[in-house]
Amino acid sequence: MRVIDHSFGVLDSGIIPSGDEDYSNGLIIVMSAGVRIHTGVSAGPVRVFATAAASNPQADSMPDAGWTEIIEASVHAPLGRLCVDSLADGPVATLPLLSPQGPGWYRISVRARGRDTDYDAVVDEPVEEYHITVWPAAPSPSRIIRAQDQCGHGMRLSARSRSTRAPLPAAPSPAIASEEERQATIRSNLLRSMGATQTPRPDESARPWKPGPDQPAPRPPWADDPRR
């Protein structure tokens, strides 16, 4: 099966929904409906096997076979048509329907190997292999059973860094900005009425007064007012 842009899908009726994606487990990119599987190669063929199970398969039901990543996640199929999709050529007709019980929640287990072999390359021959098992199950958090390749490690680090990054400060609303400008004007007028020296604006030629060695500071305009 041919993949593009580092991924192929297990999609519900071929739909890739818009919105946030969770790639924190390093292999299965969870979406609001269906999932995408992150590949090491950028584009080219990969080997994919898929099975629809009636219930959670036993952990020892599949030989180890050198899998470097084994991840489980929940997948939502609101239309009930989960199929492996290459994203380049559409649904893979030789692989089975993975949601035989119709619309609802399922659990997906993905085993992968070979993602580090030709990372980020465009290949002509498959160097990666994936085995997918799907069964009906209520939604629950992703489960990392094995995490050994560098491809997944990099994704997990990126997701962790993104989640801890400080949010950008929100821009002030027009009302807040207007009030801040009003307060700044009031403060400026008060300082000017008290004779305080302000830093000149870029279009002003006057410079702040600086005393000479024997020159006293100027008296404020209200110092000689007999009413004070």
Tab-separated table of C-alpha atoms in Angstrom:
chain	number	residue	atom	x	y	z
A	1	MET	CA	0.000	0.000	0.000
A	2	ARG	CA	1.301	3.449	-0.925
A	3	VAL	CA	1.463	6.188	1.717
A	4	ILE	CA	2.047	9.941	1.471
A	5	ASP	CA	3.071	12.694	3.880
A	6	HIS	CA	4.305	10.248	6.561
A	7	SER	CA	0.912	8.621	7.057
A	8	PHE	CA	-1.955	6.410	6.040
A	9	GLY	CA	-5.396	6.231	7.590
A	10	VAL	CA	-7.977	4.037	9.218
A	11	LEU	CA	-10.832	6.292	8.152
A	12	ASP	CA	-14.591	6.263	8.561
A	13	SER	CA	-16.001	6.376	5.002
A	14	GLY	CA	-12.749	7.961	3.798
A	15	ILE	CA	-13.315	11.168	5.785
A	16	ILE	CA	-10.430	13.099	7.340
A	17	PRO	CA	-12.126	15.429	9.849
A	18	SER	CA	-10.861	18.921	10.566
A	19	GLY	CA	-9.850	19.929	14.062
A	20	ASP	CA	-7.244	18.966	16.628
A	21	GLU	CA	-5.187	15.799	16.316
A	22	ASP	CA	-3.493	13.929	19.159
A	23	TYR	CA	-0.169	12.368	18.173
A	24	SER	CA	1.228	12.084	21.696
A	25	ASN	CA	1.491	8.282	21.619
A	26	GLY	CA	3.988	8.437	18.737
A	27	LEU	CA	2.220	6.125	16.261
A	28	ILE	CA	-1.576	6.513	16.147
A	29	ILE	CA	-2.785	10.045	15.375
A	30	VAL	CA	-6.201	10.235	17.020
A	31	MET	CA	-8.847	12.388	15.322
A	32	SER	CA	-12.489	13.123	16.101
A	33	ALA	CA	-13.387	10.287	13.701
A	34	GLY	CA	-10.965	7.646	12.461
A	35	VAL	CA	-7.200	7.773	12.973
A	36	ARG	CA	-4.028	8.203	10.969
A	37	ILE	CA	-0.934	6.030	11.347
A	38	HIS	CA	2.407	7.865	11.309
A	39	THR	CA	5.007	6.234	9.066
A	40	GLY	CA	8.765	6.658	9.036
A	41	VAL	CA	8.986	7.049	5.259
A	42	SER	CA	7.654	10.236	3.734
A	43	ALA	CA	6.120	8.438	0.757
A	44	GLY	CA	6.142	5.036	-0.886
A	45	PRO	CA	4.877	1.516	-0.261
A	46	VAL	CA	4.487	-0.101	3.176
A	47	ARG	CA	3.123	-3.514	4.182
A	48	VAL	CA	-0.171	-3.414	6.089
A	49	PHE	CA	-2.237	-6.239	7.554
A	50	ALA	CA	-5.608	-5.608	9.223
A	51	THR	CA	-8.061	-7.697	11.244
A	52	ALA	CA	-11.504	-7.004	12.721
A	53	ALA	CA	-11.930	-8.824	16.046
A	54	ALA	CA	-15.065	-9.435	18.090
A	55	SER	CA	-13.326	-8.567	21.361
A	56	ASN	CA	-9.973	-7.572	22.809
A	57	PRO	CA	-7.423	-10.066	21.469
A	58	GLN	CA	-5.061	-11.731	23.896
A	59	ALA	CA	-1.667	-10.078	24.190
A	60	ASP	CA	0.097	-13.295	23.220
A	61	SER	CA	-2.145	-13.985	20.213
A	62	MET	CA	0.438	-12.542	17.820
A	63	PRO	CA	4.115	-13.536	17.685
A	64	ASP	CA	6.526	-10.826	18.779
A	65	ALA	CA	8.211	-10.713	15.336
A	66	GLY	CA	10.446	-7.787	16.281
A	67	TRP	CA	7.754	-5.110	16.609
A	68	THR	CA	9.355	-1.862	17.797
A	69	GLU	CA	6.100	-0.007	18.532
A	70	ILE	CA	2.856	-1.443	19.925
A	71	ILE	CA	0.169	1.161	20.683
A	72	GLU	CA	-3.551	1.038	21.464
A	73	ALA	CA	-6.029	3.903	21.102
A	74	SER	CA	-9.758	4.516	20.848
A	75	VAL	CA	-11.264	5.302	17.472
A	76	HIS	CA	-14.711	6.728	16.767
A	77	ALA	CA	-16.670	5.575	13.727
A	78	PRO	CA	-19.854	7.692	13.614
A	79	LEU	CA	-20.728	6.284	10.174
A	80	GLY	CA	-19.602	2.736	10.924
A	81	ARG	CA	-17.317	2.343	7.879
A	82	LEU	CA	-13.751	2.048	9.198
A	83	CYS	CA	-11.354	1.013	6.445
A	84	VAL	CA	-7.610	1.218	5.871
A	85	ASP	CA	-6.996	4.138	3.502
A	86	SER	CA	-3.675	4.871	1.815
A	87	LEU	CA	-4.517	8.611	1.569
A	88	ALA	CA	-2.777	8.427	-1.814
A	89	ASP	CA	-5.080	5.908	-3.504
A	90	GLY	CA	-8.095	5.719	-1.214
A	91	PRO	CA	-9.473	2.676	0.647
A	92	VAL	CA	-7.516	-0.555	0.282
A	93	ALA	CA	-9.964	-3.021	-1.263
A	94	THR	CA	-7.966	-6.086	-0.231
A	95	LEU	CA	-8.275	-5.279	3.488
A	96	PRO	CA	-11.493	-5.908	5.456
A	97	LEU	CA	-14.069	-3.558	6.938
A	98	LEU	CA	-12.852	-2.903	10.479
A	99	SER	CA	-16.141	-1.809	12.059
A	100	PRO	CA	-18.538	-4.704	11.294
A	101	GLN	CA	-20.793	-3.774	14.225
A	102	GLY	CA	-21.641	-0.422	12.684
A	103	PRO	CA	-21.375	3.102	14.105
A	104	GLY	CA	-19.782	3.585	17.501
A	105	TRP	CA	-16.521	3.373	19.409
A	106	TYR	CA	-13.794	0.851	18.719
A	107	ARG	CA	-10.331	0.088	20.033
A	108	ILE	CA	-7.408	-0.065	17.608
A	109	SER	CA	-4.093	-1.803	18.208
A	110	VAL	CA	-1.212	-1.034	15.846
A	111	ARG	CA	2.094	-2.896	15.734
A	112	ALA	CA	4.884	-1.385	13.668
A	113	ARG	CA	8.471	-2.110	12.690
A	114	GLY	CA	10.996	-0.615	10.280
A	115	ARG	CA	10.082	3.055	10.764
A	116	ASP	CA	13.698	4.056	11.405
A	117	THR	CA	15.112	2.199	8.393
A	118	ASP	CA	14.610	4.945	5.791
A	119	TYR	CA	13.155	7.724	7.882
A	120	ASP	CA	11.820	10.717	5.906
A	121	ALA	CA	12.751	9.080	2.593
A	122	VAL	CA	10.726	8.379	-0.533
A	123	VAL	CA	11.064	4.645	-1.170
A	124	ASP	CA	10.272	2.308	-4.049
A	125	GLU	CA	10.239	-0.899	-1.986
A	126	PRO	CA	8.537	-1.439	1.396
A	127	VAL	CA	10.807	-1.283	4.451
A	128	GLU	CA	8.030	-0.859	7.062
A	129	GLU	CA	5.321	-3.239	8.258
A	130	TYR	CA	2.121	-2.640	10.243
A	131	HIS	CA	-0.423	-5.002	11.776
A	132	ILE	CA	-3.765	-3.443	12.755
A	133	THR	CA	-6.451	-5.036	14.931
A	134	VAL	CA	-9.789	-3.329	15.682
A	135	TRP	CA	-12.548	-4.434	18.065
A	136	PRO	CA	-15.616	-2.801	19.678
A	137	ALA	CA	-14.826	-1.049	22.986
A	138	ALA	CA	-15.792	2.000	24.998
A	139	PRO	CA	-13.448	5.003	24.643
A	140	SER	CA	-10.417	5.083	26.935
A	141	PRO	CA	-6.969	6.737	26.949
A	142	SER	CA	-4.236	5.609	24.582
A	143	ARG	CA	-1.956	2.860	25.855
A	144	ILE	CA	1.730	2.600	24.976
A	145	ILE	CA	2.710	-1.071	25.230
A	146	ARG	CA	6.066	-0.838	23.490
A	147	ALA	CA	7.959	2.279	22.362
A	148	GLN	CA	11.398	1.552	20.931
A	149	ASP	CA	11.928	3.371	17.626
A	150	GLN	CA	13.319	6.874	17.147
A	151	CYS	CA	10.419	7.899	14.901
A	152	GLY	CA	7.924	7.489	17.740
A	153	HIS	CA	10.313	8.974	20.283
A	154	GLY	CA	10.572	12.171	18.226
A	155	MET	CA	6.790	12.456	17.911
A	156	ARG	CA	6.281	12.007	21.640
A	157	LEU	CA	8.906	14.637	22.450
A	158	SER	CA	7.292	17.073	20.004
A	159	ALA	CA	3.843	16.509	21.502
A	160	ARG	CA	5.185	16.970	25.043
A	161	SER	CA	6.970	20.184	24.079
A	162	ARG	CA	3.876	21.554	22.407
A	163	SER	CA	1.659	20.778	25.395
A	164	THR	CA	3.979	22.578	27.833
A	165	ARG	CA	4.599	25.630	25.671
A	166	ALA	CA	3.296	28.796	27.322
A	167	PRO	CA	0.245	30.227	25.528
A	168	LEU	CA	0.609	33.555	23.779
A	169	PRO	CA	-0.977	36.463	25.626
A	170	ALA	CA	-4.353	37.443	24.277
A	171	ALA	CA	-4.647	40.739	22.428
A	172	PRO	CA	-6.540	43.350	24.427
A	173	SER	CA	-10.104	43.945	23.363
A	174	PRO	CA	-10.910	47.324	21.774
A	175	ALA	CA	-12.642	48.438	24.981
A	176	ILE	CA	-9.615	47.558	27.123
A	177	ALA	CA	-7.199	49.168	24.670
A	178	SER	CA	-9.290	52.345	24.602
A	179	GLU	CA	-9.342	52.516	28.415
A	180	GLU	CA	-5.566	52.007	28.567
A	181	GLU	CA	-5.069	54.885	26.108
A	182	ARG	CA	-7.378	57.110	28.164
A	183	GLN	CA	-5.481	56.316	31.366
A	184	ALA	CA	-2.148	57.018	29.635
A	185	THR	CA	-3.449	60.422	28.473
A	186	ILE	CA	-4.616	61.334	31.982
A	187	ARG	CA	-1.230	60.401	33.468
A	188	SER	CA	0.566	62.431	30.789
A	189	ASN	CA	-1.582	65.515	31.435
A	190	LEU	CA	-1.048	65.274	35.189
A	191	LEU	CA	2.709	65.063	34.778
A	192	ARG	CA	2.723	68.011	32.381
A	193	SER	CA	0.629	70.164	34.762
A	194	MET	CA	3.090	69.416	37.559
A	195	GLY	CA	5.996	70.531	35.398
A	196	ALA	CA	7.542	67.076	35.189
A	197	THR	CA	9.893	66.422	32.331
A	198	GLN	CA	8.807	63.728	29.876
A	199	THR	CA	10.809	61.796	27.329
A	200	PRO	CA	10.355	63.553	23.960
A	201	ARG	CA	8.436	61.915	21.189
A	202	PRO	CA	10.307	60.962	18.003
A	203	ASP	CA	9.008	64.082	16.191
A	204	GLU	CA	10.027	66.502	18.964
A	205	SER	CA	13.359	68.328	18.776
A	206	ALA	CA	13.512	69.382	22.429
A	207	ARG	CA	15.643	67.314	24.747
A	208	PRO	CA	15.112	66.821	28.499
A	209	TRP	CA	16.737	69.549	30.584
A	210	LYS	CA	20.008	68.613	32.264
A	211	PRO	CA	21.559	70.838	34.951
A	212	GLY	CA	25.021	72.303	34.551
A	213	PRO	CA	27.643	72.019	37.258
A	214	ASP	CA	26.551	75.259	39.001
A	215	GLN	CA	23.060	75.641	37.604
A	216	PRO	CA	20.085	75.087	39.945
A	217	ALA	CA	17.120	73.050	38.815
A	218	PRO	CA	14.204	75.089	37.418
A	219	ARG	CA	11.360	75.855	39.792
A	220	PRO	CA	8.000	74.271	38.975
A	221	PRO	CA	5.422	76.755	37.620
A	222	TRP	CA	3.307	76.632	40.797
A	223	ALA	CA	6.209	77.319	43.230
A	224	ASP	CA	5.688	81.116	43.234
A	225	ASP	CA	1.895	81.018	43.210
A	226	PRO	CA	0.810	83.176	46.278
A	227	ARG	CA	-2.320	81.080	46.628
A	228	ARG	CA	-0.273	78.022	47.641
